[in-house]
């Protein structure tokens, strides 16, 4: 059995939206859907992070994260970041987002999926009632340990975990050729 000091991230909202004719519009729709799922006000967003390639209609115009921030009207948000959409892109964005959280704010992460859809995650700040350490025993199959997840579409997979009643998930980067990266997510139970 291994004990780690990883507290995990409080994932308050998740969403996936279908593609549209104008790719840069998609992350805004996904952002609104995740904020609605989290019951989180736009005014509390401290940072916006976009994971994935810049769509052709955004090249030379500015970052996708800035477009999402402006599109949702997060006027108080001064931090925007675009990160590579490689295998560890979402895991990296979650880790960076966690470092930007404060007690009453949140971080919005949008993801450009390979199939043209977009996904979004809302991380919530503050302290969690969950313990800061956890035990993980791979031989155990009960619900006491976190569920380990590796997926090419991490937001969809997190939504599937939440629908299946798995609220403690270790998300591992999907590509076996890159260095291993993972992050523990505590999913909000649906209301």
Tab-separated table of C-alpha atoms in Angstrom:
chain	number	residue	atom	x	y	z
A	1	UNK	CA	0.000	0.000	0.000
A	2	UNK	CA	1.271	3.482	-0.896
A	3	UNK	CA	0.309	6.675	0.926
A	4	UNK	CA	0.676	9.953	-0.939
A	5	UNK	CA	0.285	13.541	0.145
A	6	UNK	CA	-1.684	14.530	-2.956
A	7	UNK	CA	-4.827	16.376	-1.869
A	8	UNK	CA	-6.538	16.310	-5.265
A	9	UNK	CA	-8.528	18.914	-7.129
A	10	UNK	CA	-12.152	19.816	-6.574
A	11	UNK	CA	-13.794	19.523	-9.993
A	12	UNK	CA	-17.037	21.463	-9.686
A	13	UNK	CA	-18.290	21.306	-13.271
A	14	UNK	CA	-17.826	19.322	-16.481
A	15	UNK	CA	-19.278	19.655	-19.971
A	16	UNK	CA	-18.795	18.502	-23.565
A	17	UNK	CA	-20.452	20.344	-26.468
A	18	UNK	CA	-20.869	19.436	-30.117
A	19	UNK	CA	-18.836	21.054	-32.852
A	20	UNK	CA	-20.075	24.022	-34.869
A	21	UNK	CA	-19.058	25.623	-38.163
A	22	UNK	CA	-16.871	28.245	-36.423
A	23	UNK	CA	-14.392	26.343	-34.201
A	24	UNK	CA	-13.523	29.286	-31.934
A	25	UNK	CA	-17.169	29.503	-30.807
A	26	UNK	CA	-17.126	25.964	-29.417
A	27	UNK	CA	-14.976	26.582	-26.297
A	28	UNK	CA	-17.353	29.375	-25.199
A	29	UNK	CA	-20.355	27.046	-25.375
A	30	UNK	CA	-18.494	24.362	-23.424
A	31	UNK	CA	-17.377	26.973	-20.873
A	32	UNK	CA	-20.936	28.149	-20.259
A	33	UNK	CA	-22.132	24.547	-19.949
A	34	UNK	CA	-19.439	23.660	-17.369
A	35	UNK	CA	-20.092	26.854	-15.389
A	36	UNK	CA	-23.799	25.987	-15.355
A	37	UNK	CA	-23.009	22.414	-14.253
A	38	UNK	CA	-20.856	23.803	-11.432
A	39	UNK	CA	-23.412	26.471	-10.474
A	40	UNK	CA	-20.428	28.806	-10.550
A	41	UNK	CA	-20.594	32.544	-11.366
A	42	UNK	CA	-18.508	33.896	-14.242
A	43	UNK	CA	-17.340	36.703	-11.953
A	44	UNK	CA	-15.470	34.196	-9.755
A	45	UNK	CA	-13.236	32.883	-12.568
A	46	UNK	CA	-9.600	33.730	-11.744
A	47	UNK	CA	-8.011	32.121	-14.826
A	48	UNK	CA	-8.922	30.575	-18.172
A	49	UNK	CA	-6.736	27.840	-19.673
A	50	UNK	CA	-7.254	26.381	-23.149
A	51	UNK	CA	-5.805	22.998	-24.122
A	52	UNK	CA	-5.304	22.199	-27.802
A	53	UNK	CA	-4.378	23.626	-31.144
A	54	UNK	CA	-5.440	27.116	-32.147
A	55	UNK	CA	-8.297	26.846	-34.694
A	56	UNK	CA	-7.558	28.227	-38.185
A	57	UNK	CA	-10.025	31.100	-37.720
A	58	UNK	CA	-8.159	32.234	-34.539
A	59	UNK	CA	-4.603	32.211	-35.913
A	60	UNK	CA	-3.040	35.641	-35.735
A	61	UNK	CA	-6.016	37.006	-33.792
A	62	UNK	CA	-5.020	36.163	-30.219
A	63	UNK	CA	-5.166	33.266	-27.847
A	64	UNK	CA	-8.162	30.967	-27.561
A	65	UNK	CA	-8.184	31.391	-23.769
A	66	UNK	CA	-8.559	35.177	-24.198
A	67	UNK	CA	-11.426	34.625	-26.645
A	68	UNK	CA	-13.148	32.316	-24.156
A	69	UNK	CA	-12.605	34.791	-21.295
A	70	UNK	CA	-14.046	37.626	-23.394
A	71	UNK	CA	-16.842	35.418	-24.756
A	72	UNK	CA	-18.139	34.487	-21.298
A	73	UNK	CA	-17.667	38.018	-19.962
A	74	UNK	CA	-15.120	37.212	-17.247
A	75	UNK	CA	-13.978	40.829	-17.078
A	76	UNK	CA	-12.139	40.423	-13.765
A	77	UNK	CA	-10.037	37.495	-15.045
A	78	UNK	CA	-6.497	38.631	-15.882
A	79	UNK	CA	-4.840	35.229	-16.365
A	80	UNK	CA	-5.213	33.351	-19.655
A	81	UNK	CA	-3.053	30.500	-20.910
A	82	UNK	CA	-3.024	28.298	-24.014
A	83	UNK	CA	-1.220	24.960	-23.604
A	84	UNK	CA	-0.300	22.130	-25.958
A	85	UNK	CA	-2.979	19.551	-26.531
A	86	UNK	CA	-0.623	16.564	-26.303
A	87	UNK	CA	-1.284	13.551	-24.131
A	88	UNK	CA	-0.418	15.378	-20.932
A	89	UNK	CA	-2.146	18.636	-21.946
A	90	UNK	CA	-5.255	18.256	-19.773
A	91	UNK	CA	-3.293	16.894	-16.813
A	92	UNK	CA	-0.850	19.825	-17.120
A	93	UNK	CA	-3.714	22.328	-17.375
A	94	UNK	CA	-5.314	20.860	-14.238
A	95	UNK	CA	-2.026	21.129	-12.339
A	96	UNK	CA	-1.445	24.725	-13.485
A	97	UNK	CA	-5.078	25.574	-12.731
A	98	UNK	CA	-4.728	24.206	-9.209
A	99	UNK	CA	-1.767	26.505	-8.605
A	100	UNK	CA	-3.909	29.522	-9.567
A	101	UNK	CA	-6.879	28.805	-7.286
A	102	UNK	CA	-7.800	30.948	-4.323
A	103	UNK	CA	-10.368	30.279	-1.584
A	104	UNK	CA	-13.446	31.634	-3.322
A	105	UNK	CA	-12.457	31.612	-6.999
A	106	UNK	CA	-12.305	29.078	-9.755
A	107	UNK	CA	-10.353	28.181	-12.863
A	108	UNK	CA	-11.993	27.392	-16.185
A	109	UNK	CA	-10.259	24.938	-18.520
A	110	UNK	CA	-11.449	24.400	-22.095
A	111	UNK	CA	-10.267	21.499	-24.251
A	112	UNK	CA	-10.325	21.159	-28.050
A	113	UNK	CA	-11.185	17.511	-28.658
A	114	UNK	CA	-9.833	15.673	-31.706
A	115	UNK	CA	-13.313	15.066	-33.110
A	116	UNK	CA	-14.147	18.799	-33.315
A	117	UNK	CA	-16.090	18.993	-30.072
A	118	UNK	CA	-15.035	21.001	-27.039
A	119	UNK	CA	-14.997	20.145	-23.390
A	120	UNK	CA	-14.687	22.245	-20.279
A	121	UNK	CA	-13.785	21.793	-16.618
A	122	UNK	CA	-14.352	24.159	-13.682
A	123	UNK	CA	-11.965	23.794	-10.749
A	124	UNK	CA	-13.211	25.244	-7.474
A	125	UNK	CA	-11.050	26.888	-4.833
A	126	UNK	CA	-11.346	26.556	-1.087
A	127	UNK	CA	-10.714	23.692	1.230
A	128	UNK	CA	-12.208	20.277	0.778
A	129	UNK	CA	-13.672	18.131	3.555
A	130	UNK	CA	-11.766	15.152	2.076
A	131	UNK	CA	-8.536	14.120	3.821
A	132	UNK	CA	-5.302	15.452	2.330
A	133	UNK	CA	-3.785	11.976	2.056
A	134	UNK	CA	-5.156	8.787	0.625
A	135	UNK	CA	-4.181	5.151	0.461
A	136	UNK	CA	-4.046	3.408	-2.860
A	137	UNK	CA	-3.885	-0.349	-3.065
A	138	UNK	CA	-4.177	-1.712	-6.598
A	139	UNK	CA	-5.301	-5.098	-5.282
A	140	UNK	CA	-8.369	-3.560	-3.684
A	141	UNK	CA	-11.475	-3.338	-5.839
A	142	UNK	CA	-13.861	-1.608	-3.447
A	143	UNK	CA	-14.817	2.062	-3.523
A	144	UNK	CA	-12.299	3.101	-0.835
A	145	UNK	CA	-9.466	3.973	-3.215
A	146	UNK	CA	-9.540	6.346	-6.183
A	147	UNK	CA	-10.474	5.104	-9.633
A	148	UNK	CA	-7.523	5.283	-12.059
A	149	UNK	CA	-8.486	6.611	-15.490
A	150	UNK	CA	-6.499	6.873	-18.728
A	151	UNK	CA	-8.405	8.303	-21.690
A	152	UNK	CA	-7.787	10.165	-24.939
A	153	UNK	CA	-10.909	12.213	-24.093
A	154	UNK	CA	-10.421	12.973	-20.393
A	155	UNK	CA	-13.412	15.270	-19.837
A	156	UNK	CA	-15.815	12.758	-21.386
A	157	UNK	CA	-14.229	10.031	-19.267
A	158	UNK	CA	-14.595	12.143	-16.096
A	159	UNK	CA	-18.269	12.704	-16.983
A	160	UNK	CA	-18.686	8.931	-17.404
A	161	UNK	CA	-17.026	8.331	-14.011
A	162	UNK	CA	-19.359	10.819	-12.338
A	163	UNK	CA	-22.394	9.190	-13.996
A	164	UNK	CA	-21.201	5.799	-12.697
A	165	UNK	CA	-20.885	7.142	-9.147
A	166	UNK	CA	-17.080	7.377	-9.119
A	167	UNK	CA	-16.220	10.731	-7.559
A	168	UNK	CA	-12.553	10.131	-6.650
A	169	UNK	CA	-10.530	9.701	-9.852
A	170	UNK	CA	-6.816	9.708	-10.687
A	171	UNK	CA	-6.540	10.989	-14.263
A	172	UNK	CA	-3.428	9.694	-16.061
A	173	UNK	CA	-2.116	11.121	-19.362
A	174	UNK	CA	-3.278	8.834	-22.176
A	175	UNK	CA	-0.113	8.520	-24.280
A	176	UNK	CA	2.162	5.688	-23.168
A	177	UNK	CA	5.172	7.169	-25.008
A	178	UNK	CA	5.339	10.439	-23.056
A	179	UNK	CA	6.425	10.813	-19.425
A	180	UNK	CA	3.713	9.712	-17.026
A	181	UNK	CA	1.655	12.552	-15.599
A	182	UNK	CA	-1.386	12.237	-13.373
A	183	UNK	CA	-3.650	14.317	-11.188
A	184	UNK	CA	-6.256	13.332	-8.601
A	185	UNK	CA	-9.726	14.796	-9.188
A	186	UNK	CA	-12.578	14.817	-6.702
A	187	UNK	CA	-15.733	15.192	-8.757
A	188	UNK	CA	-18.723	17.091	-7.434
A	189	UNK	CA	-21.761	14.896	-7.036
A	190	UNK	CA	-24.572	15.887	-9.393
A	191	UNK	CA	-27.204	18.072	-7.758
